[in-house]
mmCIF file of C-alpha atoms in Angstrom:
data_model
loop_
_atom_site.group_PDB
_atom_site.id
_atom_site.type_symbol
_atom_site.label_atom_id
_atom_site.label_comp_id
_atom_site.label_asym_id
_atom_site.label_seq_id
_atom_site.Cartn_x
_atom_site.Cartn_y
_atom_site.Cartn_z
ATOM 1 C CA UNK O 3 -29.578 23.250 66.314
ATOM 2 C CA UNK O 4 -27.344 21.575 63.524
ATOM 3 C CA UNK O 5 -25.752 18.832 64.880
ATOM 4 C CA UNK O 6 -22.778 20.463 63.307
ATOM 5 C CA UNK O 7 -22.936 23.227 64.409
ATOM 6 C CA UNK O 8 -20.333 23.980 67.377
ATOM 7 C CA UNK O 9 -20.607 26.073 70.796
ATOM 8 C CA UNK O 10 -18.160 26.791 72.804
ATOM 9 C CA UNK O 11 -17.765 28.445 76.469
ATOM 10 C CA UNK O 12 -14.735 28.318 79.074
ATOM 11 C CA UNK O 13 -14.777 27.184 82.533
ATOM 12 C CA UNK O 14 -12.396 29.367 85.091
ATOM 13 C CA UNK O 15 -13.022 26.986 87.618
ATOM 14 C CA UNK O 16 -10.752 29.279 90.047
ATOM 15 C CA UNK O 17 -8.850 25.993 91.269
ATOM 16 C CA UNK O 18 -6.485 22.834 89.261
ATOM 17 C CA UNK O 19 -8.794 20.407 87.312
ATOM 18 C CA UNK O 20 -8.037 17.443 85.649
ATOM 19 C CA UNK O 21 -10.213 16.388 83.306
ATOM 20 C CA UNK O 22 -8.724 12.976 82.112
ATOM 21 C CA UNK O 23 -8.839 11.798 85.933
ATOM 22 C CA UNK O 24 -12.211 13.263 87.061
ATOM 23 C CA UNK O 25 -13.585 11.753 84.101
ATOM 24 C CA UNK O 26 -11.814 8.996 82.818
ATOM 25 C CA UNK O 27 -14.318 6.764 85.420
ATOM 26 C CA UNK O 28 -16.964 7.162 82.866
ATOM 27 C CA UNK O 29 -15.217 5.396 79.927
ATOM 28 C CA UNK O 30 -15.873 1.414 79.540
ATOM 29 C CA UNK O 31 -12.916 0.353 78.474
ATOM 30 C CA UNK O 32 -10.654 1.388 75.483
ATOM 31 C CA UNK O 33 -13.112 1.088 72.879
ATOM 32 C CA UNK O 34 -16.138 2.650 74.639
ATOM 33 C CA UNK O 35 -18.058 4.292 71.604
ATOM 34 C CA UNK O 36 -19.477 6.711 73.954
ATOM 35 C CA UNK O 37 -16.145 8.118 75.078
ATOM 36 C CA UNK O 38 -12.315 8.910 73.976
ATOM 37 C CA UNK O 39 -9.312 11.209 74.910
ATOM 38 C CA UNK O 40 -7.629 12.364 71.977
ATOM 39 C CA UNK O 41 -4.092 13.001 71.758
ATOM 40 C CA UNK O 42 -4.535 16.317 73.127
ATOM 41 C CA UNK O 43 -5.702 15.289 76.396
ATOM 42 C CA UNK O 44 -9.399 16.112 75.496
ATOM 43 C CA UNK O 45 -11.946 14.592 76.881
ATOM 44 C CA UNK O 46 -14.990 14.016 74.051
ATOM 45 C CA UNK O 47 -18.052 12.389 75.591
ATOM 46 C CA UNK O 48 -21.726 11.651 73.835
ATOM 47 C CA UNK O 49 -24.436 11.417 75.503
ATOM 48 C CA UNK O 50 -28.832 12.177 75.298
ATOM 49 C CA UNK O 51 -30.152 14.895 77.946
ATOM 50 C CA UNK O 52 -33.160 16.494 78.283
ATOM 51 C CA UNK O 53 -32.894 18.513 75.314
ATOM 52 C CA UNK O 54 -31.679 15.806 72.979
ATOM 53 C CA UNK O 55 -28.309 14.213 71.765
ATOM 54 C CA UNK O 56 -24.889 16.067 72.349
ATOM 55 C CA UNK O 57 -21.686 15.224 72.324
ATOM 56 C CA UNK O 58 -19.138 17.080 74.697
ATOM 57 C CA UNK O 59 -15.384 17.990 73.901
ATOM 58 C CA UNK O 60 -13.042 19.993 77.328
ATOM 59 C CA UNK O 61 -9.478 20.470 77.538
ATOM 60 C CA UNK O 62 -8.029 22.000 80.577
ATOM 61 C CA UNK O 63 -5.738 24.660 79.359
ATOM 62 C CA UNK O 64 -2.442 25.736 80.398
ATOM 63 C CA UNK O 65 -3.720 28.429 82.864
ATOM 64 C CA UNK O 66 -6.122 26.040 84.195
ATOM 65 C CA UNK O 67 -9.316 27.270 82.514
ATOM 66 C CA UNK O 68 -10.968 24.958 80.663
ATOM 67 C CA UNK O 69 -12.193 25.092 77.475
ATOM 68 C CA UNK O 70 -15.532 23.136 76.259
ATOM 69 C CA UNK O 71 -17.131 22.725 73.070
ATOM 70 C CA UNK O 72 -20.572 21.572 72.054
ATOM 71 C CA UNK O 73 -22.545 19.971 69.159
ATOM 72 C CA UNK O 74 -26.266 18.782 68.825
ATOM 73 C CA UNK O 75 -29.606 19.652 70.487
ATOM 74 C CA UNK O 76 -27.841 18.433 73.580
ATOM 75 C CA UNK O 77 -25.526 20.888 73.924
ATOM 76 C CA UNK O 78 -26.348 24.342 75.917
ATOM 77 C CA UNK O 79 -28.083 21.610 78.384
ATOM 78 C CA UNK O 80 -24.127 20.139 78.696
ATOM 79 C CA UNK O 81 -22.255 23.288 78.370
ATOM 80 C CA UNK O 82 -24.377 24.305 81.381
ATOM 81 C CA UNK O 83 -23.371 21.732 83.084
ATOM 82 C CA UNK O 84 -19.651 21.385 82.935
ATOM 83 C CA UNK O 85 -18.978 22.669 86.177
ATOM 84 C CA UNK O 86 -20.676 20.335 87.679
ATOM 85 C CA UNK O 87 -19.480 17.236 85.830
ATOM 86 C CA UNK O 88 -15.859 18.429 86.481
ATOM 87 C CA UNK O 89 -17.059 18.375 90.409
ATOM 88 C CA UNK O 90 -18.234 21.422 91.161
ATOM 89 C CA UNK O 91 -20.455 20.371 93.238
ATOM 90 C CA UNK O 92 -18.049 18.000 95.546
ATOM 91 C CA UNK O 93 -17.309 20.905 97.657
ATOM 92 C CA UNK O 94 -16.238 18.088 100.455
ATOM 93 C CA UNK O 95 -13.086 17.955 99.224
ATOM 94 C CA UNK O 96 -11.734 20.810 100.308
ATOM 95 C CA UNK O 97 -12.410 19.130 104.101
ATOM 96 C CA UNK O 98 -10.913 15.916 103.067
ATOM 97 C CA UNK O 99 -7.844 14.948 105.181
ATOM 98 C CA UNK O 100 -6.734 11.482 105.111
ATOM 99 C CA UNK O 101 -4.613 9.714 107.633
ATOM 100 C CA UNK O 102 -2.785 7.055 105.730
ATOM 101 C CA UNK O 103 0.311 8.443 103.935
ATOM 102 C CA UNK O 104 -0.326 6.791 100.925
ATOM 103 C CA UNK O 105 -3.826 8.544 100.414
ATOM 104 C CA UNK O 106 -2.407 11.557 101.099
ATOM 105 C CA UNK O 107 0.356 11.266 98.545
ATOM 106 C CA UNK O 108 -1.882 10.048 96.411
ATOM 107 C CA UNK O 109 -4.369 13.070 96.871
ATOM 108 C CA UNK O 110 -1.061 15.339 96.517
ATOM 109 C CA UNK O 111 -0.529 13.970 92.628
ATOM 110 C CA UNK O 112 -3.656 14.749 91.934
ATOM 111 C CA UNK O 113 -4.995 17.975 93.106
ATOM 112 C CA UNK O 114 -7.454 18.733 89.820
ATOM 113 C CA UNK O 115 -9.517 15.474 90.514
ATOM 114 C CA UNK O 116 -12.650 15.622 92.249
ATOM 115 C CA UNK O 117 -16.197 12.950 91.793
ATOM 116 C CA UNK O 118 -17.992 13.668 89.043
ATOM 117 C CA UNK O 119 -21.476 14.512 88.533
ATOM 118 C CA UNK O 120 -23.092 13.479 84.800
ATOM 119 C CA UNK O 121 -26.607 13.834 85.661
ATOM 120 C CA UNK O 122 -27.686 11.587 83.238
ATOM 121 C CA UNK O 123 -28.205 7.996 85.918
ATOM 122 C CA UNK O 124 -30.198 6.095 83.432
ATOM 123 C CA UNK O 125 -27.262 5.196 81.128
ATOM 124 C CA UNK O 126 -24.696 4.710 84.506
ATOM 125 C CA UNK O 127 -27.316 2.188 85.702
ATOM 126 C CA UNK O 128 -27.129 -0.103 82.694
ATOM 127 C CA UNK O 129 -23.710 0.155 82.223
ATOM 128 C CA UNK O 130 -23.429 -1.302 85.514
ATOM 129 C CA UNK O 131 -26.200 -3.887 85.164
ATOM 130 C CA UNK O 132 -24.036 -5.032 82.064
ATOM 131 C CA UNK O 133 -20.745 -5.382 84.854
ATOM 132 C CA UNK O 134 -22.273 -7.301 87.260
ATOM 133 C CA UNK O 135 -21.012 -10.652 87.989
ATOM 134 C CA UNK O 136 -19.003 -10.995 85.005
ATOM 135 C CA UNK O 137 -15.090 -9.827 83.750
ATOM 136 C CA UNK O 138 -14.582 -6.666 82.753
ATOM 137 C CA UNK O 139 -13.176 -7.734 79.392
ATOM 138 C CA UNK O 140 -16.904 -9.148 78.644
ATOM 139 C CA UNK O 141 -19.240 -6.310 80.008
ATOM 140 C CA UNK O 142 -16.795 -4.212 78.047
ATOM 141 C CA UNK O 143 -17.482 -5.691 74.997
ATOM 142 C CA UNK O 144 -21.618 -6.529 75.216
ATOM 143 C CA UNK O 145 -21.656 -2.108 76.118
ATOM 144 C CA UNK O 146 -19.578 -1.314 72.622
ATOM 145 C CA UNK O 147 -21.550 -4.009 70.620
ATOM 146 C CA UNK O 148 -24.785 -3.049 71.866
ATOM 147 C CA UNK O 149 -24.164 0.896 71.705
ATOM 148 C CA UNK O 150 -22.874 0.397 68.299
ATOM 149 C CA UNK O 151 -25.678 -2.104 66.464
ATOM 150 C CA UNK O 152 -28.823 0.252 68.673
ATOM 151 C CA UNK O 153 -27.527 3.545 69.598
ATOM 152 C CA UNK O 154 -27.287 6.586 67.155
ATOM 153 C CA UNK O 155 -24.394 8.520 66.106
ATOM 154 C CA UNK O 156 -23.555 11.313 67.924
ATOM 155 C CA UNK O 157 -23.652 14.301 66.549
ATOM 156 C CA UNK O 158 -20.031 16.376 66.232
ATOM 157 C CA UNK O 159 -16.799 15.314 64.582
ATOM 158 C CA UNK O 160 -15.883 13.156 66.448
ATOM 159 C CA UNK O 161 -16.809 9.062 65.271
ATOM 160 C CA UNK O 162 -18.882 8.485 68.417
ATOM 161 C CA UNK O 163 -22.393 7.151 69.223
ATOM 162 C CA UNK O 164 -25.198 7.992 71.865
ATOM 163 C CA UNK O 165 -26.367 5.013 74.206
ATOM 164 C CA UNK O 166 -29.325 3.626 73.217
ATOM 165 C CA UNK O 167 -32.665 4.500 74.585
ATOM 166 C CA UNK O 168 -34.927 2.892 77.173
ATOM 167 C CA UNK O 169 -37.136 1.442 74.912
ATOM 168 C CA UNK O 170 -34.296 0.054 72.906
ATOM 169 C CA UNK O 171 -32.926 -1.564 75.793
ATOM 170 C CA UNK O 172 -36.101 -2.662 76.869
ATOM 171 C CA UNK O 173 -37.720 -4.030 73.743
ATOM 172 C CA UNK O 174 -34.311 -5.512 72.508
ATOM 173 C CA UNK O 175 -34.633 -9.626 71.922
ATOM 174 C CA UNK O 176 -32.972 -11.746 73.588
ATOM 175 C CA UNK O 177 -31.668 -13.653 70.805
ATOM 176 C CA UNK O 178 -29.469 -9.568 70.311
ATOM 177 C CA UNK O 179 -28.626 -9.637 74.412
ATOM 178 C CA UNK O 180 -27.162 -13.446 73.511
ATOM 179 C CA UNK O 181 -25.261 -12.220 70.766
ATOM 180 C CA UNK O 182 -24.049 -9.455 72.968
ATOM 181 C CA UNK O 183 -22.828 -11.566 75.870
ATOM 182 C CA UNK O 184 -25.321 -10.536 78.217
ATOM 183 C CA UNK O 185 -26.678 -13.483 80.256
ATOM 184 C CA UNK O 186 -30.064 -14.150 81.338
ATOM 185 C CA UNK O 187 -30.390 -12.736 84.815
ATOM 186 C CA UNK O 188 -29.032 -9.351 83.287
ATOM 187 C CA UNK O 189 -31.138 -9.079 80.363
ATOM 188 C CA UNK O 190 -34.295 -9.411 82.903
ATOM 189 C CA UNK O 191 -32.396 -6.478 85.055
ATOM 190 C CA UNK O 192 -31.677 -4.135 82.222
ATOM 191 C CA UNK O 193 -35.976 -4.857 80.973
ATOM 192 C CA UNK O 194 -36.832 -3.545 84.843
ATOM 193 C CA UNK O 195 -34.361 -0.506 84.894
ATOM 194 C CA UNK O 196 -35.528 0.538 81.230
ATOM 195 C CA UNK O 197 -39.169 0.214 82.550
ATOM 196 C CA UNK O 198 -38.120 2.465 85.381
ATOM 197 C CA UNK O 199 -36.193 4.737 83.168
ATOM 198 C CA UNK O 200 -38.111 7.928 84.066
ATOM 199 C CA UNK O 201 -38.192 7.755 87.704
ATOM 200 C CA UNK O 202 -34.487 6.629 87.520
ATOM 201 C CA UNK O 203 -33.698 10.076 85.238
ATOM 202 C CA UNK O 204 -35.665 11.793 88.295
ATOM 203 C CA UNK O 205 -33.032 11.389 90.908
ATOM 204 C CA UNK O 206 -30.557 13.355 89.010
ATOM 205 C CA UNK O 207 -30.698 16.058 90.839
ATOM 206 C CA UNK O 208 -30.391 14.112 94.415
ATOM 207 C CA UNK O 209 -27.621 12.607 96.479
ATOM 208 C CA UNK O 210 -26.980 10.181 98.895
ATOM 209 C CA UNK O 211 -29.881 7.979 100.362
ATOM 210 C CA UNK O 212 -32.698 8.817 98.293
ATOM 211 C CA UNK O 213 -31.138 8.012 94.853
ATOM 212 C CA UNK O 214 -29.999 4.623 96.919
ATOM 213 C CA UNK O 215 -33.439 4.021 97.850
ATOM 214 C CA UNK O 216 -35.200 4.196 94.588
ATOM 215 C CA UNK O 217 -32.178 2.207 93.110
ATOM 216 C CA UNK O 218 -32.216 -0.679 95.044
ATOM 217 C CA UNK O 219 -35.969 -0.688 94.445
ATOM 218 C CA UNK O 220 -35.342 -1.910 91.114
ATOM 219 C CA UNK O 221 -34.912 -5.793 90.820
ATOM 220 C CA UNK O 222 -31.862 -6.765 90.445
ATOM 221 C CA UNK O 223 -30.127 -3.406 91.148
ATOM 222 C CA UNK O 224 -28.549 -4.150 94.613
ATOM 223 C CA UNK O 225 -25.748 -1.983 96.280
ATOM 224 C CA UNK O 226 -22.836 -2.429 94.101
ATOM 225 C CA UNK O 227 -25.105 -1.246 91.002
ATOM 226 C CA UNK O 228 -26.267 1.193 93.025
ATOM 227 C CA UNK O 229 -23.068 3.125 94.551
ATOM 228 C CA UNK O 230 -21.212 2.120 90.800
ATOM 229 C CA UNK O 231 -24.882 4.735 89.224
ATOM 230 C CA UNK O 232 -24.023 7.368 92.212
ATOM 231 C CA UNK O 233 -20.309 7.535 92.016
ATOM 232 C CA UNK O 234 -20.576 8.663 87.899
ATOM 233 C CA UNK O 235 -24.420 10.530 87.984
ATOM 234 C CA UNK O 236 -24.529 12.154 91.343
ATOM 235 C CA UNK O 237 -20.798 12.981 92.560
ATOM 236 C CA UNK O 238 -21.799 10.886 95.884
ATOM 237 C CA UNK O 239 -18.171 11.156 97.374
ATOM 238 C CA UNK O 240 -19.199 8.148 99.609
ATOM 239 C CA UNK O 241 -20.742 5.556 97.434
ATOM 240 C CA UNK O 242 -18.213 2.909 97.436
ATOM 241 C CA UNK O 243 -18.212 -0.354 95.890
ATOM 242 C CA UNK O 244 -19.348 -3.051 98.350
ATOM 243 C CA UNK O 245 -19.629 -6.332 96.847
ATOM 244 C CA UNK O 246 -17.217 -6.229 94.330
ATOM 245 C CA UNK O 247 -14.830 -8.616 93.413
ATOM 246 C CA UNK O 248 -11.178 -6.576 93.381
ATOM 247 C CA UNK O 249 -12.355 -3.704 95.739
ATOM 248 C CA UNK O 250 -12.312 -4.607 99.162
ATOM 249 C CA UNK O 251 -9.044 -7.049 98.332
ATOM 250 C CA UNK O 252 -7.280 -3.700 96.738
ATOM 251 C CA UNK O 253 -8.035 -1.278 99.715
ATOM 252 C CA UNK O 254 -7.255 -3.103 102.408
ATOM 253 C CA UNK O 255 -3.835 -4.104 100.318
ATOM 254 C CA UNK O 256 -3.414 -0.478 99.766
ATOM 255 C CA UNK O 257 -3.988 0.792 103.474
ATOM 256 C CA UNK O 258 -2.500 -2.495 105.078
ATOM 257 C CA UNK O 259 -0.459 -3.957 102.945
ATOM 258 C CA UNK O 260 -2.702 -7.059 104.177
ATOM 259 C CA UNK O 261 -5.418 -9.290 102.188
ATOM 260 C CA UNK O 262 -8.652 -8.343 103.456
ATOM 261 C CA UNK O 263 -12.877 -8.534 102.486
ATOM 262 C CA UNK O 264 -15.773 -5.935 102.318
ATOM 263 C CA UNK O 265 -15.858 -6.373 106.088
ATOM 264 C CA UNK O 266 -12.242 -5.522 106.663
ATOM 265 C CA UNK O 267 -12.491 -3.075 104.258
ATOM 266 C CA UNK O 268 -15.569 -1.257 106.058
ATOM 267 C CA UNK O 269 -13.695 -0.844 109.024
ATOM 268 C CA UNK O 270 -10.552 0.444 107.290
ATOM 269 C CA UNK O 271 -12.738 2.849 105.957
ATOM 270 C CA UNK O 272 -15.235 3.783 108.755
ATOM 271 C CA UNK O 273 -13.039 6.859 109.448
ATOM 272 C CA UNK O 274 -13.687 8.311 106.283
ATOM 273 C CA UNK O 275 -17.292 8.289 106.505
ATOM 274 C CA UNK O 276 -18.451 10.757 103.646
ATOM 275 C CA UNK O 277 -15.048 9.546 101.608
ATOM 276 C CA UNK O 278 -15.133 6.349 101.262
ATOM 277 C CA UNK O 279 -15.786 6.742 97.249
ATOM 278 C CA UNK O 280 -13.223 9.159 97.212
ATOM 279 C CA UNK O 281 -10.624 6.857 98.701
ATOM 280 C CA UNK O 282 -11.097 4.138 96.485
ATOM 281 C CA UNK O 283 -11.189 6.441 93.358
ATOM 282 C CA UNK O 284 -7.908 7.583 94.477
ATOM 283 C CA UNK O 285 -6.475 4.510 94.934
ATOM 284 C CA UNK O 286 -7.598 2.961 91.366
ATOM 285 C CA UNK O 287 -6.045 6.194 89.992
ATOM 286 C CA UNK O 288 -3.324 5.034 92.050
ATOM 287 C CA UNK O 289 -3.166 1.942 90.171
ATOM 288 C CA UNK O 290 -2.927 -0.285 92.528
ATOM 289 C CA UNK O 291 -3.996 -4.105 93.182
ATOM 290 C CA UNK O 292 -3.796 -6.684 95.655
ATOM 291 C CA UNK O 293 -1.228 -9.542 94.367
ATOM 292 C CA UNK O 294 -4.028 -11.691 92.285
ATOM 293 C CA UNK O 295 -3.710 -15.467 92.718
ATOM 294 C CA UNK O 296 -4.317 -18.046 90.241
ATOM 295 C CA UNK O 297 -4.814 -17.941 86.398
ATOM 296 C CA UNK O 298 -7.466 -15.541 84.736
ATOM 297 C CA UNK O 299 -11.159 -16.378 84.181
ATOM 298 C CA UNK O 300 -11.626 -17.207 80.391
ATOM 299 C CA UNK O 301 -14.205 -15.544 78.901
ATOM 300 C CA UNK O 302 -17.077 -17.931 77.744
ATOM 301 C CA UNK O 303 -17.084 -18.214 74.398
ATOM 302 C CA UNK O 304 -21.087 -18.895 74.045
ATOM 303 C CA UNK O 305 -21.770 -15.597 75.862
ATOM 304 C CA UNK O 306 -20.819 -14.143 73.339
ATOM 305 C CA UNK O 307 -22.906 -16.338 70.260
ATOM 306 C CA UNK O 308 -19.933 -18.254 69.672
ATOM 307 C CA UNK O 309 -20.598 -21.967 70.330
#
């Protein structure tokens, strides 16, 4: 197929979706070449799959249908799949009743969201190796610089680019990774996860523990990596965040009104076993933080090839 060549299908999901929320956890940052929502509302996303590159376009429409387009070899493989990216799949929501009034209300603004499924973990996974242990602002940055200098355009009219692929990632010098901001214990992480690339791709189509297990096999991937991969590629309603460094301080501030860790945070949460994704999605759609104290980390400037 052309990669300008366009196909089209609509989704009557039969129920309220939003598309912007469901999938706005996918985009990395502002400038994310992979991703944008155009001042329409639509959601246009590149990506590879199975059957090549494609780049994806939906708009929910008035009567709630919602309407997808297509380009590249990707793209019967993704207009297959919207459904299940817009959370078909995370049928548990329909059983989800929260007991903190602020969940609830939060849950009541936003009855089209539900956790994605993208099917595509490889990419998730070293978007998340680039986020680990470092500001947003800079794993933000080293993902559009490296997408941009060794991905490919995607095809579609839309200005956006495919990731690059495991043996770009994997072969890539370091010397590029320096000039990218990624540090040294990453760049060995991302060379393991590219390595693993095809068993990665494999647990696609699984949930829960056994995606977990062969994740944290990896070096380097740990649990946050790990439940930040399952959240985005395999709608795991319960893969929350443990070990991150706003996360625990933002739900307990959100269900307490208290500062509290990962272990407070566990507890707070132990009642929504099979949720506990779901309640922290719904609280950073919430927008809400924990009072921060002290001044902002600078961002090294020789991460980034400056000094």
């Amino acid at each position: 197929m052309s990669s300008t060549t366009e196909r089209s299908t609509v989704w009557a999901a039969g129920r309220p979706v939003d598309v912007v929320s469901t999938l706005s956890v996918l985009r990395r940052g502002a400038g994310d070449p992979t991703f944008v929502i155009d001042g329409s509302r639509a959601v246009w996303w590149a990506t590879s799959t199975p059957e090549g590159d494609g780049t994806l376009r939906l708009r929910a429409s008035a009567n709630g249908d919602v309407q997808a387009s297509a380009w590249g070899p990707g793209a019967e493989w993704l207009l297959d799949g919207v459904p299940v990216l817009l959370g078909a799949d995370d049928i548990s929501a329909e059983d989800f009743r929260p007991d903190h009034p602020q969940v609830r209300e939060a849950l009541r603004r936003l009855p089209g969201w539900r956790v994605p499924r993208t099917r595509r973990p490889f990419d998730a996974c070293v978007a998340a190796v680039l986020e680990q242990k470092v500001t947003g602002v800079e794993a933000r940055a080293s993902w559009r610089i490296l997408v941009k200098r060794f991905g490919r355009p995607a095809p579609g009219p839309m200005a956006l680019y495919v990731p690059p692929r495991p043996s770009a990632w994997r072969d890539l010098p370091d010397w590029e990774y320096r000039r990218a901001g990624v540090t040294p214990h990453r760049v060995r992480t991302l060379r393991a996860v590219a390595a693993a690339s095809s068993a990665i791709e494999r647990t696609a189509e699984t949930v829960g523990g056994a995606a977990d297990q062969l994740l944290r096999s990896l070096p380097g991937v740990g649990r946050w990596t790990s439940a930040e991969v399952r959240q985005r590629a395999h709608g795991d309603a319960d893969a929350v965040s443990f070990g991150d460094f706003h996360v625990g301080k933002d739900i307990c501030w959100w269900l307490t009104g208290e500062r509290g860790d990962d272990a407070r945070m566990s507890q707070l949460l132990t009642p929504y076993l099979g949720h506990r994704y779901r309640v922290q999605r719904l609280m950073e759609l919430s927008g809400v933080h924990a009072p921060r104290r002290g001044p902002r980390m600078p961002v090294p400037a020789h991460r980034f090839g400056l000094s």
